[in-house]
Short mmCIF file of C-alpha atoms and ligand atoms in Angstrom, two decimals:
data_model
loop_
_atom_site.label_atom_id
_atom_site.label_comp_id
_atom_site.label_asym_id
_atom_site.label_seq_id
_atom_site.Cartn_x
_atom_site.Cartn_y
_atom_site.Cartn_z
CA MET A 1 72.39 21.80 -98.22
CA LEU A 2 68.82 22.44 -99.16
CA PHE A 3 67.39 25.75 -98.13
CA ARG A 4 64.50 25.17 -95.82
CA PRO A 5 62.44 28.22 -95.14
CA GLN A 6 61.45 28.54 -91.50
CA LYS A 7 57.87 27.66 -90.85
CA ALA A 8 55.57 30.55 -90.09
CA PRO A 9 54.53 30.69 -86.42
CA ILE A 10 50.91 29.95 -87.30
CA ASP A 11 51.95 26.86 -89.26
CA ARG A 12 53.86 25.61 -86.23
CA LEU A 13 50.70 26.02 -84.20
CA VAL A 14 48.70 24.07 -86.75
CA ASP A 15 51.39 21.36 -86.77
CA GLY A 16 51.15 21.25 -82.98
CA TYR A 17 47.40 20.88 -83.24
CA ARG A 18 47.80 17.97 -85.67
CA LYS A 19 50.16 16.26 -83.24
CA PHE A 20 47.72 16.86 -80.36
CA ARG A 21 44.82 15.49 -82.43
CA ARG A 22 46.82 12.39 -83.32
CA THR A 23 48.44 11.60 -79.99
CA THR A 24 46.98 13.44 -76.97
CA PHE A 25 43.34 13.84 -77.96
CA PRO A 26 42.55 10.11 -78.33
CA SER A 27 43.77 9.47 -74.80
CA LEU A 28 41.60 12.29 -73.43
CA GLN A 29 38.62 11.83 -75.70
CA ARG A 30 36.41 10.28 -73.05
CA ASP A 31 37.17 13.16 -70.67
CA PHE A 32 36.50 15.75 -73.37
CA ARG A 33 33.20 14.11 -74.33
CA ARG A 34 32.05 13.96 -70.70
CA LEU A 35 33.04 17.62 -70.21
CA ALA A 36 31.23 18.59 -73.40
CA LYS A 37 28.09 16.85 -72.19
CA GLU A 38 28.13 17.80 -68.51
CA GLY A 39 29.86 21.19 -68.74
CA GLN A 40 32.88 22.24 -66.76
CA SER A 41 33.09 22.15 -62.97
CA PRO A 42 36.70 22.97 -62.12
CA LYS A 43 37.52 23.35 -58.43
CA ILE A 44 40.43 25.70 -59.07
CA LEU A 45 40.72 29.20 -60.43
CA LEU A 46 44.32 29.90 -61.38
CA ILE A 47 45.46 33.47 -61.99
CA GLY A 48 48.87 33.50 -63.61
CA CYS A 49 51.14 35.62 -65.76
CA ALA A 50 50.70 35.60 -69.54
CA ASP A 51 54.44 34.85 -69.96
CA SER A 52 54.99 32.21 -72.68
CA ARG A 53 57.33 30.16 -70.49
CA VAL A 54 55.01 29.36 -67.62
CA SER A 55 51.97 27.51 -68.98
CA PRO A 56 49.98 26.36 -65.91
CA ASN A 57 48.54 23.29 -67.65
CA LEU A 58 52.05 22.15 -68.51
CA ILE A 59 53.57 22.85 -65.09
CA PHE A 60 50.77 21.25 -63.09
CA ALA A 61 50.11 18.46 -65.60
CA THR A 62 46.37 19.06 -65.41
CA PRO A 63 43.80 17.20 -67.49
CA PRO A 64 41.07 19.26 -69.19
CA GLY A 65 38.37 20.56 -66.87
CA THR A 66 40.69 20.93 -63.86
CA MET A 67 41.43 24.65 -63.77
CA PHE A 68 39.70 27.83 -64.82
CA VAL A 69 42.63 29.95 -65.90
CA ALA A 70 42.98 33.72 -66.19
CA ARG A 71 46.35 35.03 -67.31
CA ASN A 72 47.50 38.61 -67.51
CA VAL A 73 50.72 40.62 -67.45
CA GLY A 74 52.29 40.10 -64.02
CA ASN A 75 49.56 37.90 -62.42
CA ILE A 76 47.98 41.05 -61.04
CA VAL A 77 44.63 41.19 -59.27
CA PRO A 78 43.51 44.81 -58.91
CA PRO A 79 41.62 45.95 -55.81
CA HIS A 80 37.86 45.35 -55.91
CA ASP A 81 36.23 48.17 -57.86
CA PRO A 82 33.32 47.43 -60.20
CA ASN A 83 33.86 50.80 -61.91
CA THR A 84 37.43 50.02 -62.87
CA GLN A 85 38.59 49.79 -66.47
CA ALA A 86 40.28 46.49 -65.59
CA ARG A 87 37.13 44.39 -65.85
CA SER A 88 38.55 41.34 -67.60
CA ILE A 89 40.19 39.83 -64.53
CA GLY A 90 37.25 40.81 -62.32
CA ALA A 91 34.86 39.02 -64.67
CA ALA A 92 37.01 35.87 -64.62
CA ILE A 93 37.11 35.88 -60.81
CA GLU A 94 33.38 36.55 -60.52
CA TYR A 95 32.50 33.75 -62.95
CA ALA A 96 34.81 31.27 -61.23
CA VAL A 97 33.63 32.14 -57.72
CA LYS A 98 29.91 32.78 -58.20
CA VAL A 99 29.01 30.48 -61.11
CA LEU A 100 31.58 27.69 -61.02
CA ALA A 101 31.87 27.86 -57.22
CA VAL A 102 35.56 27.00 -57.20
CA THR A 103 36.96 25.96 -53.82
CA ASP A 104 40.52 27.16 -54.40
CA ILE A 105 42.12 30.17 -56.05
CA VAL A 106 45.80 30.05 -56.94
CA ILE A 107 47.86 33.14 -57.69
CA LYS A 108 50.83 31.85 -59.63
CA GLY A 109 53.81 34.12 -60.17
CA HIS A 110 57.11 33.25 -61.73
CA ALA A 111 60.83 34.04 -61.91
CA ARG A 112 62.15 36.66 -64.34
CA CYS A 113 58.71 38.24 -64.65
CA GLY A 114 58.84 41.19 -67.04
CA GLY A 115 55.57 42.58 -65.69
CA VAL A 116 56.88 42.74 -62.11
CA ALA A 117 60.19 44.23 -63.32
CA ALA A 118 58.26 46.90 -65.24
CA MET A 119 56.29 47.79 -62.11
CA LEU A 120 59.46 48.01 -60.01
CA ASN A 121 61.40 50.22 -62.41
CA ARG A 122 58.27 52.30 -62.99
CA GLY A 123 58.05 51.33 -66.61
CA VAL A 124 61.30 53.05 -67.66
CA ASN A 125 62.07 50.34 -70.20
CA LEU A 126 58.59 50.33 -71.64
CA PRO A 127 57.71 52.19 -74.79
CA GLU A 128 55.08 54.91 -74.41
CA THR A 129 52.10 52.72 -73.86
CA ASP A 130 48.37 52.99 -73.76
CA TYR A 131 47.76 50.05 -71.48
CA LEU A 132 50.89 48.48 -70.12
CA LYS A 133 52.26 51.08 -67.73
CA PRO A 134 48.96 51.89 -66.01
CA TRP A 135 48.31 48.16 -65.72
CA VAL A 136 51.55 47.26 -63.94
CA GLU A 137 51.17 50.34 -61.73
CA ILE A 138 48.13 48.63 -60.19
CA ALA A 139 50.63 46.38 -58.40
CA GLU A 140 52.60 49.33 -56.91
CA PRO A 141 51.30 48.68 -53.36
CA ALA A 142 53.36 45.46 -53.46
CA ARG A 143 56.35 47.67 -52.63
CA MET A 144 55.00 47.86 -49.06
CA LEU A 145 55.40 44.09 -48.81
CA LEU A 146 59.10 44.02 -49.71
CA PRO A 147 61.46 42.79 -46.95
CA ALA A 148 63.16 45.40 -44.76
CA ASP A 149 66.61 44.41 -46.09
CA TYR A 150 65.45 44.68 -49.73
CA GLU A 151 68.01 47.35 -50.75
CA SER A 152 70.93 45.21 -49.57
CA LEU A 153 69.83 42.15 -51.57
CA SER A 154 71.47 40.93 -54.79
CA GLU A 155 69.65 41.74 -58.03
CA GLU A 156 68.42 38.17 -58.26
CA LYS A 157 67.08 38.17 -54.71
CA LYS A 158 65.47 41.57 -55.28
CA ARG A 159 63.70 40.16 -58.30
CA LEU A 160 62.44 37.18 -56.36
CA ALA A 161 61.34 39.32 -53.39
CA SER A 162 59.36 41.61 -55.67
CA GLU A 163 57.72 38.72 -57.52
CA LEU A 164 56.65 37.19 -54.20
CA ALA A 165 55.37 40.61 -53.02
CA VAL A 166 53.25 41.01 -56.16
CA ILE A 167 51.68 37.57 -55.56
CA GLN A 168 50.92 38.53 -51.95
CA ASN A 169 49.49 41.87 -53.06
CA SER A 170 47.19 40.06 -55.52
CA ILE A 171 46.08 37.74 -52.70
CA MET A 172 45.29 40.73 -50.48
CA ASN A 173 43.32 42.45 -53.24
CA LEU A 174 41.45 39.25 -54.03
CA SER A 175 40.50 38.82 -50.38
CA GLY A 176 38.95 42.28 -50.57
CA PHE A 177 36.32 41.30 -53.15
CA PRO A 178 33.19 41.13 -50.95
CA TRP A 179 31.89 37.82 -52.33
CA VAL A 180 35.39 36.31 -52.11
CA ARG A 181 35.73 37.48 -48.50
CA GLU A 182 32.32 36.00 -47.62
CA ARG A 183 33.33 32.61 -48.94
CA LEU A 184 36.76 32.78 -47.28
CA GLU A 185 35.13 33.50 -43.94
CA ALA A 186 32.60 30.70 -44.45
CA GLY A 187 35.44 28.25 -45.14
CA MET A 188 34.15 27.62 -48.67
CA LEU A 189 37.20 29.03 -50.41
CA LYS A 190 40.97 29.03 -49.99
CA ILE A 191 43.56 31.26 -51.67
CA HIS A 192 47.09 30.03 -52.39
CA GLY A 193 50.31 31.65 -53.60
CA LEU A 194 52.80 29.81 -55.83
CA HIS A 195 55.99 30.95 -57.57
CA PHE A 196 57.57 28.95 -60.40
CA ASP A 197 61.16 29.24 -61.61
CA MET A 198 61.55 27.94 -65.15
CA HIS A 199 65.35 27.89 -64.82
CA ASP A 200 65.45 24.89 -62.48
CA GLY A 201 61.78 23.91 -62.49
CA SER A 202 61.40 24.74 -58.78
CA LEU A 203 58.12 25.80 -57.18
CA MET A 204 57.67 27.85 -54.00
CA ARG A 205 54.47 27.87 -51.96
CA LEU A 206 53.22 30.49 -49.54
CA ASP A 207 52.37 29.17 -46.09
CA HIS A 208 49.45 31.22 -44.82
CA GLU A 209 50.04 30.41 -41.17
CA SER A 210 53.63 31.61 -41.10
CA GLY A 211 53.50 33.98 -44.08
CA GLU A 212 56.74 32.32 -45.24
CA TRP A 213 57.57 30.89 -48.65
CA ALA A 214 58.91 27.33 -48.82
CA GLN A 215 60.14 25.13 -51.66
CA VAL A 216 57.77 22.38 -52.76
CA ARG A 217 59.73 19.11 -52.58
ZN1 ZN U 1 55.38 37.38 -65.81
#
């Protein structure tokens, strides 16, 4: 058998680009050209985890121009504080809300989230870090949103409960941004919570009326 050296990761990316250019791009070329000319006007801001398994564009099958996407470790929105060090996510939210005037913000969490696990176990498995531990600690208040029977749950259910709590905590923090709150109260903006499980492809959605999570059928 011939020895075939594994392709370098960057070469796989370039191969992927070539495939996209050959197959996907021609079918979207008109859309891309229109977007290039007119600029973007997405209606949705999606805040999701940076995890490599949960690409929002793949999961929601969205054409270009549909979603303004901000991804970070653990789909965390910190509380409103212009003096915070965590300005990247604040800038993305401000641009989407004030400039793009999105009508919907989606906080998308996912199963087996390493960021949420790191927050829950207080970063014990993390190496000494400059950024990671203080970042996931921002989501600590999510503990208050865990169900009363949390300690009696199986490990899997604990994981799910904490991932849902982190999404809800991000929604609460987001609602506290003054210009987000204004638009929520004026009915110009809605916030949604979604949780994706890559194991079986299932999606859960938060019902704001009941505060319950339900499977999307
Ligand atoms: Zn994650």
